[in-house]
Amino acid sequence: MAIQSILVTGGAGYIGSHLVDRLCTRGYSVTVLDSLEPQVHRSGTWPSYANPKVRYVQGDVRDRAVFEPLVVSSDAVVHFGAAVSVGQSMYQVDRYVDVNTRGTALLLDILVNAKHNVQKLLVASSIGVYGEGAYHCATCGPVAPGIRPTEQLAERDWEQHCPRCGKHVISIPTPEDKALYRDNIYSMTKYHQEEMVLLIGKTYGIPAVAPRFFNVYGPRQSLSNPYAGVAAIWLSRLLNGKQPVVFEDGGQLRDFVSIHDVVDCLVLMLEKSGADFLPVNVGSGEVVTILNIAKLLARLLGSSIEPLVTETGRKFDIRHNTADITCARTTLGFEPKVSLEQGFSELIEWAKTTPDAAEDFFDRALRELQDKGLLVTGTAPQ
Ligand SMILES: NC(=O)c1ccc[n+]([C@@H]2O[C@H](COP(=O)([O-])OP(=O)(O)OC[C@H]3O[C@@H](n4cnc5c(N)ncnc54)[C@H](O)[C@@H]3O)[C@@H](O)[C@H]2O)c1
Ligand SMILES: [Zn+2]
């Protein structure tokens, strides 16, 4: 029987809410399970963009009593409810593992032990499972270096070295089969989530897909959450007349993908079988330095504020990681459509109308990193 009802955990959040809207437009019956995590939803209420066609249930993905009845009455489950910050996970270890890993374990336990009709399972994975991206050494060929040693960061030697010959290496797009190295607790939990979901999916014949999101940006991204994505953090700084703070030299390469392209890809994963039982990169395929993102944001805002390049590293950061999206293209026919310029213009127009943007908690988050000894070289910028 075709999929009609879909449960989206974390569906009040940024990515989930966009997916939920699209699913309603496509005629699905959608239920959201979301705890309204205070760090994300400061009002403690359902967001203003909540969709009237959706059934919203406030509850925790670690609570079987609320989760199980919703799972067993759905034809598909999209599991996005999670604690979402790399930096914070390094000092809230218990909470991150509990919500992300154990929450997913509970979902799988329900699927294995309860009678249900779930025909598709999606779990949000992340670029974080790779650790560093893929690299090419002029002498040794393709290589997969690990996290840079603290001493290297202290010397402001930002670029990766070849793990075999020690020479500097260049970044290449990361395919799904690159060796995985988790360099922070959040990424470990994302890895647990995808491994567990794909394993149980294969074992019990439940088609499962683990989208590995690269840097997703767009409207509804939390601007007041200093632990969220870098583009939102910088935009919020710029709107508050402050400089975007750039770690290292700003030359880090990333793949920023519009939320609309992400939703396209998720719908393909739900409706087609080509990517079943696979982890799949979800990116734009476009490579950009983070310094250029900071500059693009300022330009599109018409602001003359320059980014503050700190030449300070964070111990858990990777240097480069960009998406090879061949798998999504070939298995699902995915094709990203939104350019950086279009996508960031849209983000900015939305940000100007959201009261969230008026507050900037970044300095506090930076102090926390400093207090925990996670910053390398010099002192933190003011
Ligand atoms: N935004 C990105 O660029 C990105 C990148 C990689 C992976 N992801 C993953 O995508 C998913 C969605 O991320 P997002 O950016 O929309 O984050 P978000 O914080 O906006 O949304 C997460 C939602 O989950 C809810 N939630 C948190 N803990 C919960 C719990 N214990 N029980 C029920 N609900 C809970 C929150 O209230 C929130 O509404 C997450 O799993 C995240 O790890 C996001
Ligand atoms: Zn080499």
mmCIF file of N, CA and C in Angstrom, residues 256-375:
data_model
loop_
_atom_site.group_PDB
_atom_site.id
_atom_site.type_symbol
_atom_site.label_atom_id
_atom_site.label_comp_id
_atom_site.label_asym_id
_atom_site.label_seq_id
_atom_site.Cartn_x
_atom_site.Cartn_y
_atom_site.Cartn_z
ATOM 1 N N PHE A 256 27.185 24.854 0.744
ATOM 2 C CA PHE A 256 25.954 25.417 1.292
ATOM 3 C C PHE A 256 24.800 25.069 0.356
ATOM 4 N N VAL A 257 23.778 24.432 0.919
ATOM 5 C CA VAL A 257 22.665 23.969 0.078
ATOM 6 C C VAL A 257 21.362 24.590 0.584
ATOM 7 N N SER A 258 20.575 25.108 -0.345
ATOM 8 C CA SER A 258 19.310 25.759 0.018
ATOM 9 C C SER A 258 18.322 24.738 0.571
ATOM 10 N N ILE A 259 17.566 25.174 1.558
ATOM 11 C CA ILE A 259 16.536 24.326 2.154
ATOM 12 C C ILE A 259 15.564 23.787 1.105
ATOM 13 N N HIS A 260 15.315 24.570 0.057
ATOM 14 C CA HIS A 260 14.349 24.107 -0.962
ATOM 15 C C HIS A 260 14.902 22.920 -1.740
ATOM 16 N N ASP A 261 16.205 22.965 -2.031
ATOM 17 C CA ASP A 261 16.822 21.821 -2.702
ATOM 18 C C ASP A 261 16.844 20.602 -1.765
ATOM 19 N N VAL A 262 17.074 20.863 -0.487
ATOM 20 C CA VAL A 262 17.080 19.769 0.486
ATOM 21 C C VAL A 262 15.715 19.086 0.521
ATOM 22 N N VAL A 263 14.658 19.886 0.556
ATOM 23 C CA VAL A 263 13.307 19.316 0.602
ATOM 24 C C VAL A 263 13.022 18.522 -0.676
ATOM 25 N N ASP A 264 13.445 19.051 -1.824
ATOM 26 C CA ASP A 264 13.294 18.283 -3.082
ATOM 27 C C ASP A 264 13.904 16.896 -2.922
ATOM 28 N N CYS A 265 15.108 16.882 -2.381
ATOM 29 C CA CYS A 265 15.841 15.618 -2.267
ATOM 30 C C CYS A 265 15.149 14.663 -1.283
ATOM 31 N N LEU A 266 14.629 15.220 -0.187
ATOM 32 C CA LEU A 266 13.952 14.381 0.810
ATOM 33 C C LEU A 266 12.679 13.762 0.232
ATOM 34 N N VAL A 267 11.958 14.534 -0.557
ATOM 35 C CA VAL A 267 10.737 14.005 -1.177
ATOM 36 C C VAL A 267 11.102 12.861 -2.124
ATOM 37 N N LEU A 268 12.181 13.040 -2.881
ATOM 38 C CA LEU A 268 12.627 11.950 -3.768
ATOM 39 C C LEU A 268 12.965 10.699 -2.957
ATOM 40 N N MET A 269 13.606 10.891 -1.815
ATOM 41 C CA MET A 269 13.967 9.749 -0.967
ATOM 42 C C MET A 269 12.718 9.020 -0.462
ATOM 43 N N LEU A 270 11.679 9.809 -0.156
ATOM 44 C CA LEU A 270 10.442 9.204 0.344
ATOM 45 C C LEU A 270 9.667 8.501 -0.766
ATOM 46 N N GLU A 271 9.680 9.087 -1.937
ATOM 47 C CA GLU A 271 8.790 8.591 -3.001
ATOM 48 C C GLU A 271 9.455 7.622 -3.961
ATOM 49 N N LYS A 272 10.787 7.617 -3.997
ATOM 50 C CA LYS A 272 11.482 6.699 -4.908
ATOM 51 C C LYS A 272 12.266 5.685 -4.092
ATOM 52 N N SER A 273 12.658 4.606 -4.730
ATOM 53 C CA SER A 273 13.366 3.563 -3.974
ATOM 54 C C SER A 273 14.868 3.531 -4.278
ATOM 55 N N GLY A 274 15.319 4.400 -5.193
ATOM 56 C CA GLY A 274 16.706 4.327 -5.667
ATOM 57 C C GLY A 274 17.766 4.444 -4.580
ATOM 58 N N ALA A 275 17.468 5.175 -3.516
ATOM 59 C CA ALA A 275 18.485 5.395 -2.485
ATOM 60 C C ALA A 275 18.234 4.543 -1.233
ATOM 61 N N ASP A 276 17.279 3.612 -1.333
ATOM 62 C CA ASP A 276 16.964 2.808 -0.145
ATOM 63 C C ASP A 276 18.209 2.096 0.385
ATOM 64 N N PHE A 277 18.338 2.109 1.692
ATOM 65 C CA PHE A 277 19.424 1.449 2.434
ATOM 66 C C PHE A 277 20.784 2.123 2.237
ATOM 67 N N LEU A 278 20.756 3.385 1.775
ATOM 68 C CA LEU A 278 22.024 4.088 1.546
ATOM 69 C C LEU A 278 22.135 5.362 2.383
ATOM 70 N N PRO A 279 23.366 5.740 2.738
ATOM 71 C CA PRO A 279 23.606 7.113 3.178
ATOM 72 C C PRO A 279 23.827 7.950 1.923
ATOM 73 N N VAL A 280 23.237 9.146 1.858
ATOM 74 C CA VAL A 280 23.308 9.941 0.627
ATOM 75 C C VAL A 280 23.655 11.402 0.942
ATOM 76 N N ASN A 281 24.717 11.893 0.307
ATOM 77 C CA ASN A 281 25.074 13.310 0.472
ATOM 78 C C ASN A 281 23.968 14.209 -0.076
ATOM 79 N N VAL A 282 23.605 15.226 0.716
ATOM 80 C CA VAL A 282 22.643 16.220 0.253
ATOM 81 C C VAL A 282 23.345 17.576 0.294
ATOM 82 N N GLY A 283 23.777 18.025 -0.881
ATOM 83 C CA GLY A 283 24.480 19.302 -0.991
ATOM 84 C C GLY A 283 24.110 19.957 -2.299
ATOM 85 N N SER A 284 24.766 21.087 -2.571
ATOM 86 C CA SER A 284 24.495 21.803 -3.821
ATOM 87 C C SER A 284 25.499 21.408 -4.891
ATOM 88 N N GLY A 285 26.611 20.818 -4.463
ATOM 89 C CA GLY A 285 27.679 20.506 -5.410
ATOM 90 C C GLY A 285 28.545 21.721 -5.723
ATOM 91 N N GLU A 286 28.213 22.876 -5.090
ATOM 92 C CA GLU A 286 28.974 24.111 -5.317
ATOM 93 C C GLU A 286 29.950 24.315 -4.156
ATOM 94 N N VAL A 287 31.188 24.692 -4.472
ATOM 95 C CA VAL A 287 32.212 24.837 -3.437
ATOM 96 C C VAL A 287 32.442 26.317 -3.144
ATOM 97 N N VAL A 288 32.503 26.663 -1.849
ATOM 98 C CA VAL A 288 32.683 28.080 -1.485
ATOM 99 C C VAL A 288 33.485 28.174 -0.190
ATOM 100 N N THR A 289 34.308 29.225 -0.049
ATOM 101 C CA THR A 289 35.007 29.413 1.237
ATOM 102 C C THR A 289 34.046 30.093 2.209
ATOM 103 N N ILE A 290 34.252 29.844 3.480
ATOM 104 C CA ILE A 290 33.336 30.460 4.444
ATOM 105 C C ILE A 290 33.546 31.973 4.522
ATOM 106 N N LEU A 291 34.770 32.426 4.227
ATOM 107 C CA LEU A 291 34.989 33.876 4.195
ATOM 108 C C LEU A 291 34.128 34.510 3.103
ATOM 109 N N ASN A 292 34.022 33.843 1.968
ATOM 110 C CA ASN A 292 33.182 34.381 0.891
ATOM 111 C C ASN A 292 31.703 34.373 1.259
ATOM 112 N N ILE A 293 31.305 33.428 2.085
ATOM 113 C CA ILE A 293 29.910 33.438 2.560
ATOM 114 C C ILE A 293 29.679 34.675 3.444
ATOM 115 N N ALA A 294 30.631 34.938 4.344
ATOM 116 C CA ALA A 294 30.501 36.113 5.226
ATOM 117 C C ALA A 294 30.432 37.386 4.381
ATOM 118 N N LYS A 295 31.261 37.456 3.349
ATOM 119 C CA LYS A 295 31.274 38.647 2.487
ATOM 120 C C LYS A 295 29.996 38.753 1.654
ATOM 121 N N LEU A 296 29.528 37.610 1.163
ATOM 122 C CA LEU A 296 28.300 37.597 0.354
ATOM 123 C C LEU A 296 27.119 38.102 1.185
ATOM 124 N N LEU A 297 27.046 37.630 2.432
ATOM 125 C CA LEU A 297 25.948 38.057 3.309
ATOM 126 C C LEU A 297 25.983 39.571 3.494
ATOM 127 N N ALA A 298 27.182 40.109 3.771
ATOM 128 C CA ALA A 298 27.300 41.557 3.983
ATOM 129 C C ALA A 298 26.900 42.305 2.710
ATOM 130 N N ARG A 299 27.368 41.816 1.566
ATOM 131 C CA ARG A 299 27.061 42.492 0.300
ATOM 132 C C ARG A 299 25.556 42.492 0.033
ATOM 133 N N LEU A 300 24.931 41.329 0.200
ATOM 134 C CA LEU A 300 23.493 41.244 -0.089
ATOM 135 C C LEU A 300 22.671 42.095 0.882
ATOM 136 N N LEU A 301 23.229 42.294 2.086
ATOM 137 C CA LEU A 301 22.545 43.127 3.089
ATOM 138 C C LEU A 301 22.788 44.612 2.850
ATOM 139 N N GLY A 302 23.752 44.902 1.958
ATOM 140 C CA GLY A 302 24.131 46.300 1.749
ATOM 141 C C GLY A 302 24.900 46.845 2.943
ATOM 142 N N SER A 303 25.619 45.963 3.652
ATOM 143 C CA SER A 303 26.359 46.375 4.851
ATOM 144 C C SER A 303 27.843 46.531 4.522
ATOM 145 N N SER A 304 28.486 47.497 5.158
ATOM 146 C CA SER A 304 29.919 47.679 4.905
ATOM 147 C C SER A 304 30.759 46.965 5.971
ATOM 148 N N ILE A 305 30.118 46.229 6.865
ATOM 149 C CA ILE A 305 30.850 45.548 7.935
ATOM 150 C C ILE A 305 31.683 44.403 7.355
ATOM 151 N N GLU A 306 32.970 44.430 7.694
ATOM 152 C CA GLU A 306 33.890 43.387 7.208
ATOM 153 C C GLU A 306 33.907 42.228 8.203
ATOM 154 N N PRO A 307 34.082 40.995 7.729
ATOM 155 C CA PRO A 307 34.229 39.880 8.667
ATOM 156 C C PRO A 307 35.493 40.027 9.512
ATOM 157 N N LEU A 308 35.462 39.540 10.736
ATOM 158 C CA LEU A 308 36.641 39.548 11.602
ATOM 159 C C LEU A 308 37.328 38.179 11.485
ATOM 160 N N VAL A 309 38.470 38.172 10.808
ATOM 161 C CA VAL A 309 39.194 36.916 10.610
ATOM 162 C C VAL A 309 40.123 36.730 11.809
ATOM 163 N N THR A 310 39.835 35.715 12.628
ATOM 164 C CA THR A 310 40.474 35.638 13.948
ATOM 165 C C THR A 310 41.805 34.916 13.962
ATOM 166 N N GLU A 311 42.080 34.123 12.927
ATOM 167 C CA GLU A 311 43.284 33.282 12.959
ATOM 168 C C GLU A 311 43.304 32.438 14.235
ATOM 169 N N THR A 312 42.113 32.115 14.717
ATOM 170 C CA THR A 312 41.963 31.248 15.882
ATOM 171 C C THR A 312 41.237 29.982 15.436
ATOM 172 N N GLY A 313 41.742 28.835 15.864
ATOM 173 C CA GLY A 313 41.098 27.580 15.483
ATOM 174 C C GLY A 313 40.264 27.029 16.627
ATOM 175 N N ARG A 314 39.325 26.165 16.284
ATOM 176 C CA ARG A 314 38.586 25.418 17.308
ATOM 177 C C ARG A 314 39.036 23.966 17.194
ATOM 178 N N LYS A 315 39.280 23.348 18.331
ATOM 179 C CA LYS A 315 39.918 22.022 18.332
ATOM 180 C C LYS A 315 39.145 20.974 17.549
ATOM 181 N N PHE A 316 37.833 21.142 17.470
ATOM 182 C CA PHE A 316 37.015 20.093 16.868
ATOM 183 C C PHE A 316 36.692 20.375 15.401
ATOM 184 N N ASP A 317 37.173 21.489 14.860
ATOM 185 C CA ASP A 317 36.780 21.855 13.490
ATOM 186 C C ASP A 317 37.561 21.086 12.434
ATOM 187 N N ILE A 318 36.880 20.853 11.319
ATOM 188 C CA ILE A 318 37.567 20.291 10.155
ATOM 189 C C ILE A 318 38.006 21.445 9.267
ATOM 190 N N ARG A 319 38.918 21.175 8.356
ATOM 191 C CA ARG A 319 39.357 22.230 7.441
ATOM 192 C C ARG A 319 38.395 22.346 6.243
ATOM 193 N N HIS A 320 38.304 21.288 5.435
ATOM 194 C CA HIS A 320 37.444 21.359 4.254
ATOM 195 C C HIS A 320 36.510 20.157 4.206
ATOM 196 N N ASN A 321 35.313 20.380 3.705
ATOM 197 C CA ASN A 321 34.455 19.249 3.342
ATOM 198 C C ASN A 321 33.381 19.736 2.388
ATOM 199 N N THR A 322 33.396 19.226 1.173
ATOM 200 C CA THR A 322 32.399 19.602 0.180
ATOM 201 C C THR A 322 31.761 18.329 -0.374
ATOM 202 N N ALA A 323 30.547 18.474 -0.892
ATOM 203 C CA ALA A 323 29.752 17.283 -1.231
ATOM 204 C C ALA A 323 29.975 16.804 -2.655
ATOM 205 N N ASP A 324 30.209 15.522 -2.799
ATOM 206 C CA ASP A 324 30.069 14.863 -4.098
ATOM 207 C C ASP A 324 28.617 14.371 -4.135
ATOM 208 N N ILE A 325 27.805 14.963 -5.004
ATOM 209 C CA ILE A 325 26.371 14.602 -4.997
ATOM 210 C C ILE A 325 26.004 13.644 -6.135
ATOM 211 N N THR A 326 26.999 12.935 -6.643
ATOM 212 C CA THR A 326 26.729 11.974 -7.727
ATOM 213 C C THR A 326 25.691 10.935 -7.306
ATOM 214 N N CYS A 327 25.771 10.466 -6.076
ATOM 215 C CA CYS A 327 24.854 9.403 -5.629
ATOM 216 C C CYS A 327 23.407 9.889 -5.672
ATOM 217 N N ALA A 328 23.142 11.083 -5.119
ATOM 218 C CA ALA A 328 21.766 11.611 -5.148
ATOM 219 C C ALA A 328 21.307 11.834 -6.582
ATOM 220 N N ARG A 329 22.218 12.279 -7.411
ATOM 221 C CA ARG A 329 21.864 12.511 -8.831
ATOM 222 C C ARG A 329 21.487 11.201 -9.518
ATOM 223 N N THR A 330 22.329 10.172 -9.344
ATOM 224 C CA THR A 330 22.116 8.947 -10.121
ATOM 225 C C THR A 330 21.021 8.060 -9.528
ATOM 226 N N THR A 331 20.909 8.016 -8.196
ATOM 227 C CA THR A 331 19.910 7.106 -7.619
ATOM 228 C C THR A 331 18.520 7.737 -7.553
ATOM 229 N N LEU A 332 18.459 9.073 -7.478
ATOM 230 C CA LEU A 332 17.168 9.733 -7.269
ATOM 231 C C LEU A 332 16.811 10.739 -8.360
ATOM 232 N N GLY A 333 17.761 11.078 -9.204
ATOM 233 C CA GLY A 333 17.519 12.127 -10.195
ATOM 234 C C GLY A 333 17.504 13.507 -9.563
ATOM 235 N N PHE A 334 18.175 13.662 -8.417
ATOM 236 C CA PHE A 334 18.206 14.952 -7.716
ATOM 237 C C PHE A 334 19.048 15.966 -8.483
ATOM 238 N N GLU A 335 18.530 17.182 -8.619
ATOM 239 C CA GLU A 335 19.297 18.260 -9.245
ATOM 240 C C GLU A 335 19.053 19.558 -8.473
ATOM 241 N N PRO A 336 20.080 20.078 -7.784
ATOM 242 C CA PRO A 336 19.885 21.335 -7.036
ATOM 243 C C PRO A 336 19.582 22.480 -7.997
ATOM 244 N N LYS A 337 18.716 23.403 -7.543
ATOM 245 C CA LYS A 337 18.269 24.466 -8.460
ATOM 246 C C LYS A 337 18.603 25.865 -7.956
ATOM 247 N N VAL A 338 18.825 26.018 -6.646
ATOM 248 C CA VAL A 338 18.923 27.367 -6.073
ATOM 249 C C VAL A 338 20.399 27.793 -5.993
ATOM 250 N N SER A 339 20.723 28.939 -6.606
ATOM 251 C CA SER A 339 22.105 29.438 -6.538
ATOM 252 C C SER A 339 22.342 30.073 -5.165
ATOM 253 N N LEU A 340 23.620 30.226 -4.802
ATOM 254 C CA LEU A 340 23.962 30.853 -3.514
ATOM 255 C C LEU A 340 23.372 32.254 -3.414
ATOM 256 N N GLU A 341 23.502 32.996 -4.485
ATOM 257 C CA GLU A 341 23.012 34.371 -4.516
ATOM 258 C C GLU A 341 21.489 34.413 -4.280
ATOM 259 N N GLN A 342 20.762 33.556 -4.976
ATOM 260 C CA GLN A 342 19.296 33.497 -4.805
ATOM 261 C C GLN A 342 18.950 33.065 -3.386
ATOM 262 N N GLY A 343 19.594 31.994 -2.952
ATOM 263 C CA GLY A 343 19.256 31.391 -1.668
ATOM 264 C C GLY A 343 19.546 32.330 -0.503
ATOM 265 N N PHE A 344 20.708 32.996 -0.547
ATOM 266 C CA PHE A 344 21.051 33.895 0.561
ATOM 267 C C PHE A 344 20.216 35.175 0.511
ATOM 268 N N SER A 345 19.827 35.614 -0.698
ATOM 269 C CA SER A 345 18.920 36.775 -0.782
ATOM 270 C C SER A 345 17.609 36.436 -0.083
ATOM 271 N N GLU A 346 17.126 35.241 -0.314
ATOM 272 C CA GLU A 346 15.875 34.811 0.318
ATOM 273 C C GLU A 346 16.027 34.746 1.842
ATOM 274 N N LEU A 347 17.154 34.189 2.293
ATOM 275 C CA LEU A 347 17.407 34.090 3.741
ATOM 276 C C LEU A 347 17.394 35.481 4.381
ATOM 277 N N ILE A 348 18.028 36.417 3.705
ATOM 278 C CA ILE A 348 18.132 37.773 4.241
ATOM 279 C C ILE A 348 16.768 38.464 4.291
ATOM 280 N N GLU A 349 16.009 38.329 3.220
ATOM 281 C CA GLU A 349 14.679 38.954 3.206
ATOM 282 C C GLU A 349 13.841 38.418 4.356
ATOM 283 N N TRP A 350 13.943 37.124 4.592
ATOM 284 C CA TRP A 350 13.190 36.525 5.698
ATOM 285 C C TRP A 350 13.718 37.028 7.052
ATOM 286 N N ALA A 351 15.058 37.078 7.165
ATOM 287 C CA ALA A 351 15.663 37.456 8.457
ATOM 288 C C ALA A 351 15.253 38.865 8.872
ATOM 289 N N LYS A 352 15.110 39.737 7.871
ATOM 290 C CA LYS A 352 14.738 41.124 8.182
ATOM 291 C C LYS A 352 13.365 41.201 8.839
ATOM 292 N N THR A 353 12.541 40.185 8.584
ATOM 293 C CA THR A 353 11.183 40.241 9.123
ATOM 294 C C THR A 353 11.019 39.399 10.388
ATOM 295 N N THR A 354 12.083 38.756 10.839
ATOM 296 C CA THR A 354 11.924 37.925 12.033
ATOM 297 C C THR A 354 12.511 38.611 13.269
ATOM 298 N N PRO A 355 11.724 38.683 14.341
ATOM 299 C CA PRO A 355 12.212 39.347 15.550
ATOM 300 C C PRO A 355 13.422 38.642 16.151
ATOM 301 N N ASP A 356 13.562 37.351 15.853
ATOM 302 C CA ASP A 356 14.683 36.564 16.352
ATOM 303 C C ASP A 356 16.035 37.196 16.054
ATOM 304 N N ALA A 357 16.099 37.821 14.854
ATOM 305 C CA ALA A 357 17.381 38.341 14.380
ATOM 306 C C ALA A 357 17.883 39.482 15.240
ATOM 307 N N ALA A 358 16.991 40.062 16.031
ATOM 308 C CA ALA A 358 17.371 41.219 16.826
ATOM 309 C C ALA A 358 18.331 40.866 17.956
ATOM 310 N N GLU A 359 18.415 39.578 18.289
ATOM 311 C CA GLU A 359 19.285 39.203 19.406
ATOM 312 C C GLU A 359 20.465 38.390 18.916
ATOM 313 N N ASP A 360 21.566 38.549 19.598
ATOM 314 C CA ASP A 360 22.773 37.875 19.170
ATOM 315 C C ASP A 360 23.464 37.323 20.415
ATOM 316 N N PHE A 361 23.466 36.010 20.519
ATOM 317 C CA PHE A 361 24.023 35.366 21.705
ATOM 318 C C PHE A 361 25.401 34.760 21.423
ATOM 319 N N PHE A 362 25.984 35.168 20.298
ATOM 320 C CA PHE A 362 27.220 34.530 19.872
ATOM 321 C C PHE A 362 28.352 34.729 20.879
ATOM 322 N N ASP A 363 28.432 35.932 21.448
ATOM 323 C CA ASP A 363 29.543 36.207 22.366
ATOM 324 C C ASP A 363 29.539 35.243 23.548
ATOM 325 N N ARG A 364 28.340 34.914 24.015
ATOM 326 C CA ARG A 364 28.235 33.967 25.136
ATOM 327 C C ARG A 364 28.740 32.589 24.714
ATOM 328 N N ALA A 365 28.329 32.154 23.519
ATOM 329 C CA ALA A 365 28.758 30.844 23.028
ATOM 330 C C ALA A 365 30.282 30.812 22.860
ATOM 331 N N LEU A 366 30.821 31.924 22.414
ATOM 332 C CA LEU A 366 32.271 32.005 22.223
ATOM 333 C C LEU A 366 32.998 31.898 23.562
ATOM 334 N N ARG A 367 32.437 32.562 24.569
ATOM 335 C CA ARG A 367 33.041 32.481 25.916
ATOM 336 C C ARG A 367 33.011 31.050 26.442
ATOM 337 N N GLU A 368 31.903 30.344 26.155
ATOM 338 C CA GLU A 368 31.815 28.949 26.610
ATOM 339 C C GLU A 368 32.930 28.106 25.984
ATOM 340 N N LEU A 369 33.162 28.322 24.702
ATOM 341 C CA LEU A 369 34.233 27.573 24.014
ATOM 342 C C LEU A 369 35.589 27.894 24.639
ATOM 343 N N GLN A 370 35.756 29.177 24.927
ATOM 344 C CA GLN A 370 37.015 29.627 25.514
ATOM 345 C C GLN A 370 37.213 29.019 26.905
ATOM 346 N N ASP A 371 36.144 29.060 27.707
ATOM 347 C CA ASP A 371 36.222 28.524 29.072
ATOM 348 C C ASP A 371 36.551 27.037 29.067
ATOM 349 N N LYS A 372 36.052 26.333 28.054
ATOM 350 C CA LYS A 372 36.289 24.887 27.992
ATOM 351 C C LYS A 372 37.615 24.557 27.319
ATOM 352 N N GLY A 373 38.375 25.573 26.950
ATOM 353 C CA GLY A 373 39.694 25.345 26.349
ATOM 354 C C GLY A 373 39.617 24.791 24.932
ATOM 355 N N LEU A 374 38.541 25.101 24.209
ATOM 356 C CA LEU A 374 38.365 24.532 22.870
ATOM 357 C C LEU A 374 38.893 25.444 21.760
ATOM 358 N N LEU A 375 39.352 26.650 22.151
ATOM 359 C CA LEU A 375 39.916 27.553 21.147
ATOM 360 C C LEU A 375 41.439 27.435 21.174
#
